[in-house]
Amino acid sequence: MTAQRDIHHFINGNAVPGTSGRFGDVFDPNTGEVQAKVALATKDEMAAAIEIAKAAQPAWAAVNPQRRARVMFKFKQLLEDNMDELARLLSIEHGKVVADAKGDIQRGMEVIEFACGIPHLLKGEFTEGAGPGIDVYSMRQPLGVVAAITPFNFPAMIPMWMFGVALACGNAVILKPSEKDPSVPVRLAELMLEAGLPEGVLNVVHGDKEAVDAILDHEAIKAISFVGSSDIAHYVYSRGTANAKRVQAMGGAKNHGVIMPDADLDQVVRDLVGSAYGSAGERCMALPVAVPVGEGTADKLIEKLLPEIENLVPGHSTDPDAAYGPVVSAAHKAKVESYIQMGVDEGADLIVDGRGFSLQGHEDGFFIGPSLFDNVTADMRSYQEEIFGPVLQIVRANDLEEAAALATNHQYGNGVAIFTRNGLAAREFASKVNVGMVGVNVPIPVPVAYHTFGGWKRSAFGDSNQHGFEGVRFFTKIKTVTSRWPSGEVADQAFVIPTMQ
Ligand code: NAD
């Protein structure tokens, strides 16, 4: 038995034990054992944390942007210094292998690097002489207290997408991380404090629906950035906006990889194996659907995929030889396996069955072997819904138009990829496909931090993306000042609307 830890809230710069008497189990997915208990906040505990953030925010907003950027620079350094410890902690709560955990931290750190440019990003616009003696200028101001509600699958990157930009803009943040792997978000908040962020400006409050509802209904919360599954995203968006808050709510995904007959199939197979099975398929930008175009392409693809899949052996997440680790929970393992059975019942061909995989010495871990389906069709529920596990589904298409229509007509529209050597076909596809992020010969087209991340359709509710300038826009409000300092002859004239002169 592993010794159990208590995971507390982090409020006003301190570890604060929960008072609700309610706790969530934090598992080690490698062993199936509960390794920690996380406090689940009540509405009142959440309200108290929000009041602390509200009190701390004005002084933080008054710190000039260059000094706020210095805190971000320092935090980035601390992330690098603590990379190994953070990655290990992340790996044993989430189950992704340590190399993936480092990637999770690295991608978040890139948003922190972006946030280091905040003095430049917050510069407003200025028009001299919009009328006689009249200048017009705009400024971006923080919103106040904002909330970040995050999923289990990127416990470092996604909190940093949100608090990196929100804090740099001068807001205070309530971070409500996933209760499944809450330790890394707390460590990040501790490191922000060490980097020089004042107490109370970044608070981590753990919890479930009760804590989320307390955020959605609290008057002092001005904006909510959410990432999670689509039904919850839609709920957060609806209730948050009904309470007149600004909300961006990213949801689930089912991304397609279109493989043209002229694609470099060896490259495609390497990319597909990494993007369909990496991190046990628990990535919103994974490629769980392969769409080979033309009969010959599908058969060649499968022939090349099979030996690669055979070599793909899951293992303990801290084992450097593991292809990928366990999924996050027993419930999630059961869900993924039920989708595999659904695919079989719906008539798809299960070529590789990952069910029943057991890791010697870790028989109670939440491991699932890789699965491969062929002849999946668009009318199958197992295709229409997100599985979020190590399962690759092949849907055969006769031509590019048919392949593009699959991605365009799917309920989710997070990412899509096309593999081809034909630039014109790729260009047309990227332009026309009804999906928010497109990869051309890039399997996981997650945009770099200074661009912006966001899907379409049921993959995102609200109209603003994460990070990049969209993030700055989301976490600030714009004020426009029209000022008149008349002199000379102009001083004697009555004010007239500048556009009339
Ligand atoms: P989830 O929806 O279960 O949880 C997300 C957050 O919502 C957590 O903080 C959780 O505590 C909270 N929550 C859960 N149930 C709630 C309820 N009934 N009411 C209010 N709040 C509730 O998602 P998850 O399982 O943690 O994460 C996986 C999902 O996130 C997948 O669907 C994945 O595609 C999606 N995801 C999307 C993106 C994206 O950018 N589009 C990125 C990563 C993950």
XYZ file of C-alpha atoms and ligand atoms in Angstrom:
545
model
C 0.000 0.000 0.000
C 1.266 3.499 -0.869
C 1.147 6.017 2.017
C -1.710 8.444 1.437
C -1.183 12.187 1.219
C -3.699 14.961 1.805
C -3.893 17.520 -0.978
C -4.998 20.885 0.350
C -6.265 24.027 -1.311
C -3.680 26.756 -1.921
C -5.193 30.056 -0.864
C -3.523 33.374 -0.065
C -0.103 31.782 -0.404
C -0.811 28.952 2.035
C -1.848 25.324 2.039
C -5.392 25.378 3.413
C -7.012 22.102 4.523
C -10.568 21.612 3.315
C -13.409 21.933 5.815
C -16.190 20.300 3.813
C -15.467 16.801 5.075
C -15.683 15.708 1.416
C -12.611 14.338 -0.347
C -11.834 12.928 -3.762
C -9.638 9.867 -4.306
C -6.452 10.513 -6.272
C -5.264 7.227 -7.735
C -1.906 6.033 -8.917
C -3.212 4.681 -12.246
C -0.177 2.396 -12.474
C -1.207 0.414 -9.407
C -4.896 1.214 -9.084
C -4.284 2.317 -5.489
C -5.517 5.526 -3.889
C -2.362 7.555 -3.257
C -3.903 10.794 -1.969
C -7.120 12.449 -0.879
C -7.983 15.838 -2.294
C -10.229 18.279 -0.462
C -13.463 19.162 -2.294
C -14.567 22.724 -1.594
C -18.008 23.877 -0.562
C -19.696 26.948 -1.990
C -18.633 28.904 1.103
C -14.999 27.827 0.890
C -14.965 28.884 -2.773
C -16.595 32.226 -1.911
C -13.957 32.885 0.759
C -11.144 32.217 -1.728
C -12.762 34.510 -4.293
C -12.912 37.316 -1.692
C -9.179 36.874 -1.037
C -8.453 37.079 -4.771
C -10.657 40.149 -5.061
C -8.783 41.903 -2.282
C -5.366 41.033 -3.768
C -6.117 41.963 -7.389
C -5.980 45.789 -7.421
C -2.420 45.948 -6.051
C -1.293 43.332 -8.595
C -2.955 45.268 -11.432
C -1.071 48.354 -10.261
C 2.297 46.612 -10.670
C 3.636 47.832 -13.994
C 3.532 45.311 -16.856
C 7.324 45.052 -17.064
C 7.520 43.985 -13.429
C 4.681 41.523 -13.909
C 6.671 40.114 -16.835
C 9.687 39.690 -14.554
C 7.630 37.396 -12.322
C 6.839 35.333 -15.421
C 10.524 35.179 -16.390
C 11.406 33.973 -12.900
C 8.574 31.428 -12.939
C 9.824 30.054 -16.259
C 13.250 29.564 -14.711
C 11.722 27.768 -11.728
C 9.806 25.467 -14.070
C 13.061 24.494 -15.734
C 14.800 23.997 -12.396
C 11.964 21.790 -11.111
C 11.173 19.995 -14.353
C 12.125 16.496 -13.192
C 10.173 16.668 -9.937
C 7.096 18.166 -11.639
C 7.167 15.619 -14.452
C 7.383 12.682 -12.054
C 4.533 14.009 -9.917
C 2.444 14.541 -13.022
C 3.254 11.085 -14.372
C 2.201 9.166 -11.259
C -1.123 10.973 -10.904
C -2.087 11.172 -14.568
C -0.422 8.032 -15.893
C 1.308 9.575 -18.909
C 4.955 8.617 -19.333
C 7.579 11.004 -17.964
C 8.647 12.187 -21.443
C 5.011 13.126 -22.173
C 4.723 14.782 -18.761
C 7.735 16.932 -19.640
C 6.033 17.819 -22.918
C 2.922 18.834 -20.954
C 5.020 21.191 -18.801
C 7.055 22.424 -21.767
C 3.969 23.418 -23.786
C 2.616 25.321 -20.780
C 5.992 26.967 -20.263
C 5.835 28.262 -23.821
C 2.687 30.197 -22.884
C 4.593 31.637 -19.924
C 7.302 32.747 -22.381
C 4.567 34.362 -24.459
C 3.239 36.094 -21.322
C 6.721 37.534 -20.703
C 5.953 39.835 -23.652
C 2.979 41.364 -21.843
C 4.278 44.968 -21.845
C 4.200 44.874 -25.621
C 0.927 42.928 -25.808
C -0.957 45.397 -23.606
C -0.005 48.470 -25.627
C -3.114 50.235 -26.848
C -3.801 52.244 -29.973
C -3.402 55.993 -30.413
C -4.738 58.442 -32.965
C -3.346 61.943 -32.872
C -5.600 64.704 -34.179
C -8.855 62.804 -34.637
C -10.390 66.315 -34.528
C -9.164 69.782 -33.573
C -7.028 69.232 -30.472
C -8.553 65.781 -30.132
C -6.599 62.576 -29.608
C -8.093 59.119 -29.204
C -6.370 56.270 -27.399
C -7.276 52.850 -26.103
C -6.002 50.741 -23.225
C -6.455 47.145 -22.151
C -7.331 46.718 -18.493
C -7.650 43.530 -16.420
C -11.098 42.151 -15.667
C -10.573 41.555 -11.924
C -10.972 38.001 -10.625
C -11.145 35.299 -13.280
C -11.487 31.521 -13.011
C -9.662 28.673 -14.716
C -11.391 25.272 -14.657
C -9.217 22.543 -16.098
C -9.390 18.869 -17.191
C -7.291 15.934 -16.039
C -5.423 15.314 -19.257
C -3.009 18.276 -19.243
C -2.624 19.207 -15.562
C 0.326 21.529 -16.275
C -0.181 22.926 -19.767
C -3.835 23.917 -19.565
C -3.630 25.719 -16.192
C -0.624 27.619 -17.606
C -2.510 28.491 -20.823
C -4.978 30.243 -18.591
C -3.196 31.682 -15.545
C -0.078 32.604 -17.558
C -1.978 35.087 -19.683
C -4.590 36.091 -17.077
C -1.998 36.987 -14.421
C 0.276 38.818 -16.845
C -2.731 40.967 -17.795
C -3.155 41.959 -14.121
C -6.016 39.696 -13.054
C -6.268 37.532 -9.948
C -7.065 33.878 -10.653
C -9.028 31.081 -9.017
C -7.739 27.816 -10.483
C -10.092 24.840 -10.057
C -8.053 21.954 -11.429
C -9.241 18.440 -12.156
C -9.749 16.550 -8.913
C -8.167 13.488 -10.568
C -4.596 14.886 -10.696
C -4.506 18.050 -8.587
C -0.923 18.026 -7.235
C 0.903 19.657 -10.143
C -1.452 22.676 -10.295
C -0.720 23.272 -6.579
C 3.049 23.022 -7.209
C 2.713 25.528 -10.054
C 0.971 27.994 -7.737
C 3.704 27.513 -5.114
C 6.350 28.229 -7.747
C 4.487 31.360 -8.892
C 4.641 32.588 -5.295
C 8.364 31.812 -5.193
C 8.753 33.741 -8.444
C 7.366 36.844 -6.752
C 3.621 36.742 -7.344
C 1.923 38.361 -4.333
C -0.123 36.151 -2.029
C -3.774 35.765 -2.934
C -3.329 36.561 -6.632
C -3.298 32.897 -7.705
C -5.387 30.519 -5.601
C -6.003 26.834 -6.217
C -9.350 25.602 -4.947
C -10.090 21.928 -5.493
C -13.513 20.524 -5.991
C -16.233 19.033 -8.122
C -19.582 20.315 -9.360
C -20.267 22.204 -6.119
C -17.053 24.228 -6.491
C -17.661 24.847 -10.197
C -21.228 26.004 -9.565
C -19.943 28.377 -6.873
C -17.654 29.934 -9.502
C -20.425 30.129 -12.100
C -22.737 31.985 -9.736
C -20.325 34.289 -7.906
C -20.731 37.953 -8.763
C -17.001 38.756 -8.405
C -15.908 36.259 -11.081
C -15.713 38.235 -14.312
C -14.512 35.579 -16.744
C -14.244 31.796 -16.865
C -11.863 29.808 -18.979
C -12.896 26.150 -19.070
C -11.502 23.040 -20.758
C -13.115 19.621 -20.390
C -15.744 17.391 -21.963
C -18.400 18.944 -24.225
C -21.493 18.449 -22.092
C -19.817 20.093 -19.094
C -18.312 22.799 -21.334
C -21.767 23.601 -22.659
C -23.184 23.685 -19.141
C -20.407 26.012 -17.924
C -20.860 28.250 -20.953
C -24.658 28.460 -20.576
C -24.737 29.085 -16.829
C -21.706 31.394 -16.838
C -22.978 33.586 -19.658
C -26.493 33.602 -18.130
C -24.773 35.199 -15.130
C -23.250 37.825 -17.483
C -19.709 36.446 -17.333
C -17.297 36.180 -20.212
C -16.834 32.447 -20.893
C -14.622 30.402 -23.176
C -15.369 26.690 -22.832
C -13.390 24.117 -24.801
C -14.897 20.647 -25.149
C -14.235 17.180 -26.518
C -12.776 16.117 -29.830
C -12.583 13.423 -32.473
C -9.842 14.394 -34.889
C -9.402 12.926 -38.363
C -6.150 12.265 -40.205
C -6.718 12.165 -43.973
C -4.097 10.096 -45.788
C -3.827 10.805 -49.501
C -2.508 8.129 -51.896
C 0.643 10.225 -52.505
C 1.520 10.556 -48.787
C 4.809 9.229 -47.385
C 3.261 6.188 -45.665
C 6.262 5.413 -43.462
C 6.075 8.924 -42.053
C 2.292 8.651 -41.672
C 2.584 5.402 -39.731
C 5.120 6.916 -37.319
C 2.905 9.976 -36.875
C -0.279 7.948 -36.432
C 1.206 5.618 -33.852
C 2.382 8.580 -31.784
C -0.779 10.627 -32.151
C -3.384 7.860 -31.804
C -1.794 5.872 -28.978
C 0.570 8.353 -27.291
C -0.537 9.364 -23.792
C -2.982 6.405 -24.052
C -5.062 8.473 -26.484
C -6.011 10.923 -23.726
C -5.277 14.042 -25.769
C -7.868 16.380 -27.215
C -5.559 16.770 -30.223
C -4.950 13.032 -30.678
C -5.707 11.492 -34.072
C -8.105 8.619 -33.272
C -9.558 8.468 -36.811
C -7.470 7.637 -39.874
C -9.074 8.234 -43.259
C -7.035 6.608 -46.018
C -8.178 7.816 -49.421
C -8.522 5.035 -51.997
C -8.717 1.277 -51.442
C -5.014 0.668 -52.037
C -3.998 3.318 -49.481
C -6.005 1.678 -46.685
C -4.557 -1.766 -47.284
C -0.960 -0.484 -47.491
C -1.480 1.593 -44.362
C -2.777 -1.365 -42.339
C 0.084 -3.553 -43.519
C 2.602 -1.013 -42.254
C 0.672 -0.206 -39.064
C 0.307 -3.738 -37.738
C 3.965 -4.448 -36.871
C 4.289 -1.004 -35.267
C 1.234 -1.620 -33.100
C 2.619 -4.999 -32.085
C 5.698 -3.215 -30.699
C 3.580 -0.783 -28.742
C 3.638 -2.134 -25.209
C 2.145 -0.044 -22.414
C 4.063 0.086 -19.162
C 4.485 1.832 -15.822
C 4.429 5.561 -16.527
C 7.885 6.064 -15.001
C 9.395 3.235 -17.073
C 11.411 4.904 -19.854
C 10.703 1.933 -22.126
C 6.913 2.150 -21.809
C 5.220 3.131 -25.088
C 2.489 4.774 -23.035
C 1.080 4.451 -19.541
C -2.286 3.552 -18.015
C -5.467 5.588 -18.501
C -6.510 7.864 -15.684
C -9.118 5.809 -13.811
C -10.877 2.467 -13.598
C -14.096 4.148 -14.761
C -12.333 5.566 -17.804
C -10.795 2.182 -18.608
C -14.267 0.602 -18.477
C -15.646 3.350 -20.713
C -12.936 2.903 -23.352
C -13.441 -0.867 -23.334
C -17.200 -0.446 -23.683
C -16.601 1.649 -26.825
C -14.440 -1.136 -28.237
C -17.304 -3.583 -27.662
C -19.711 -1.080 -29.222
C -17.533 -0.911 -32.347
C -17.626 -4.706 -32.608
C -21.411 -4.768 -32.113
C -21.858 -2.084 -34.765
C -20.033 -4.220 -37.317
C -16.589 -2.603 -37.555
C -13.618 -4.988 -37.954
C -11.539 -5.147 -34.778
C -8.095 -6.044 -36.167
C -6.191 -5.513 -32.914
C -7.982 -5.860 -29.570
C -6.295 -4.089 -26.644
C -8.766 -5.292 -24.036
C -7.566 -7.707 -21.422
C -4.029 -6.331 -21.367
C -2.387 -6.832 -17.992
C 0.995 -5.523 -16.873
C 2.908 -8.067 -14.844
C 3.307 -6.878 -11.259
C 0.672 -4.149 -11.839
C -2.394 -6.224 -12.528
C -4.705 -3.651 -10.897
C -3.327 -0.716 -12.948
C -5.626 0.938 -15.480
C -3.812 -0.346 -18.562
C -5.337 -0.887 -21.988
C -3.458 -2.286 -24.961
C -3.656 -0.592 -28.373
C -6.742 -1.339 -30.495
C -7.240 -0.943 -34.242
C -10.545 -0.963 -36.110
C -11.023 -1.119 -39.879
C -14.183 -0.485 -41.909
C -15.631 1.966 -39.423
C -18.474 3.999 -40.935
C -19.924 7.429 -40.204
C -23.243 6.068 -38.928
C -21.594 4.188 -36.027
C -21.935 5.653 -32.539
C -18.413 4.473 -31.694
C -17.218 6.804 -34.492
C -19.470 9.724 -33.664
C -18.467 9.910 -29.989
C -15.163 10.629 -28.293
C -13.469 7.484 -26.915
C -10.356 9.173 -25.434
C -8.335 5.970 -25.258
C -5.691 4.018 -27.237
C -8.060 3.143 -30.078
C -7.509 3.978 -33.759
C -10.472 3.756 -36.118
C -9.989 3.506 -39.882
C -12.742 4.988 -42.019
C -12.102 4.355 -45.705
C -12.890 7.135 -48.212
C -12.983 7.005 -52.008
C -11.727 10.533 -52.613
C -10.601 13.699 -50.853
C -14.047 15.228 -51.004
C -15.538 12.287 -49.120
C -12.683 12.376 -46.585
C -13.030 16.112 -45.956
C -16.796 15.745 -45.559
C -16.256 13.295 -42.683
C -14.311 15.872 -40.678
C -16.571 18.713 -41.751
C -19.779 16.909 -40.775
C -18.545 15.487 -37.465
C -20.047 17.000 -34.309
C -16.544 17.860 -33.054
C -14.169 20.233 -34.843
C -11.030 20.532 -32.768
C -8.223 19.392 -35.068
C -7.713 17.634 -38.385
C -4.671 16.634 -40.420
C -3.960 15.898 -44.060
C -0.962 13.875 -45.189
C 0.000 14.499 -48.807
C 2.742 15.686 -51.138
C 0.243 17.757 -53.118
C 0.391 21.379 -51.966
C -2.715 22.432 -53.839
C -4.846 19.640 -52.362
C -3.548 20.518 -48.870
C -4.241 24.207 -49.383
C -7.819 23.627 -50.558
C -8.444 21.181 -47.722
C -7.092 23.577 -45.072
C -9.229 26.372 -46.431
C -12.511 24.480 -46.714
C -12.601 21.986 -43.837
C -14.981 22.952 -41.016
C -12.492 22.436 -38.163
C -10.592 24.937 -35.980
C -6.988 23.660 -36.210
C -5.472 22.016 -39.282
C -2.217 20.114 -39.722
C -0.569 19.617 -43.101
C 1.749 16.631 -42.657
C 1.560 17.505 -38.937
C -0.377 14.942 -36.894
C -1.104 16.985 -33.755
C -1.534 20.554 -35.008
C -1.419 22.297 -31.624
C -0.518 25.887 -32.492
C 2.562 27.465 -30.913
C 1.917 29.696 -27.890
C 2.019 33.002 -29.775
C -0.679 31.733 -32.135
C -3.964 30.640 -30.691
C -5.678 27.369 -29.728
C -9.337 26.603 -30.251
C -11.696 24.197 -31.952
C -15.052 24.663 -33.635
C -18.529 23.152 -33.301
C -18.975 21.067 -30.105
C -15.245 21.350 -29.375
C -15.598 24.932 -28.128
C -18.353 27.195 -26.863
C -17.782 30.937 -26.913
C -15.873 32.820 -29.533
C -12.400 33.352 -28.160
C -9.421 31.036 -28.174
C -6.691 30.180 -25.675
C -3.347 32.039 -25.630
C -1.848 34.160 -28.371
C -3.399 37.589 -28.691
C -6.873 36.008 -28.387
C -5.932 35.095 -24.809
C -4.912 38.663 -24.018
C -8.168 39.907 -25.490
C -10.151 37.383 -23.412
C -8.530 38.382 -20.120
C -8.751 42.168 -20.645
C -11.391 44.755 -21.367
C -10.714 47.642 -23.674
C -11.250 51.264 -22.747
C -11.160 54.047 -25.351
C -10.454 57.639 -24.351
C -11.273 60.642 -26.523
C -9.418 63.677 -25.143
C -9.469 67.314 -26.227
C -6.783 69.839 -25.413
C -7.695 72.770 -27.624
C -5.278 75.608 -28.142
C -5.086 78.790 -30.201
C -8.070 79.423 -32.460
C -9.441 75.978 -31.827
C -9.822 76.789 -28.131
C -12.534 79.320 -28.925
C -14.583 76.970 -31.053
C -17.490 74.926 -29.761
C -16.866 71.163 -29.663
C -18.083 69.356 -32.745
C -17.937 65.670 -33.461
C -14.499 65.087 -35.041
C -15.894 63.171 -38.018
C -17.950 66.216 -39.078
C -14.891 68.362 -39.617
P -14.490 16.792 -17.439
O -15.484 17.525 -18.256
O -14.934 15.573 -16.716
O -13.867 17.761 -16.315
C -13.371 19.035 -16.623
C -13.575 19.940 -15.420
O -14.973 20.072 -15.152
C -12.931 19.406 -14.148
O -12.311 20.465 -13.463
C -14.103 18.816 -13.380
O -13.917 18.880 -11.984
C -15.252 19.698 -13.800
N -16.544 18.990 -13.783
C -16.746 17.651 -13.982
N -18.051 17.374 -13.887
C -18.689 18.533 -13.644
C -20.072 18.887 -13.463
N -21.055 17.967 -13.529
N -20.372 20.176 -13.232
C -19.415 21.104 -13.178
N -18.092 20.825 -13.339
C -17.742 19.562 -13.575
O -13.254 16.476 -18.407
P -12.001 15.543 -18.112
O -12.436 14.123 -18.153
O -11.259 16.029 -16.937
O -11.099 15.880 -19.399
C -11.204 15.199 -20.615
C -12.058 15.960 -21.601
O -11.493 17.252 -21.844
C -12.102 15.281 -22.952
O -13.417 15.383 -23.446
C -11.150 16.098 -23.795
O -11.395 16.071 -25.188
C -11.387 17.455 -23.246
N -10.280 18.349 -23.552
C -10.496 19.328 -24.460
C -9.472 20.177 -24.808
C -9.708 21.282 -25.791
O -8.915 22.195 -25.825
N -10.754 21.236 -26.582
C -8.227 20.048 -24.195
C -8.034 19.029 -23.257
C -9.086 18.201 -22.930
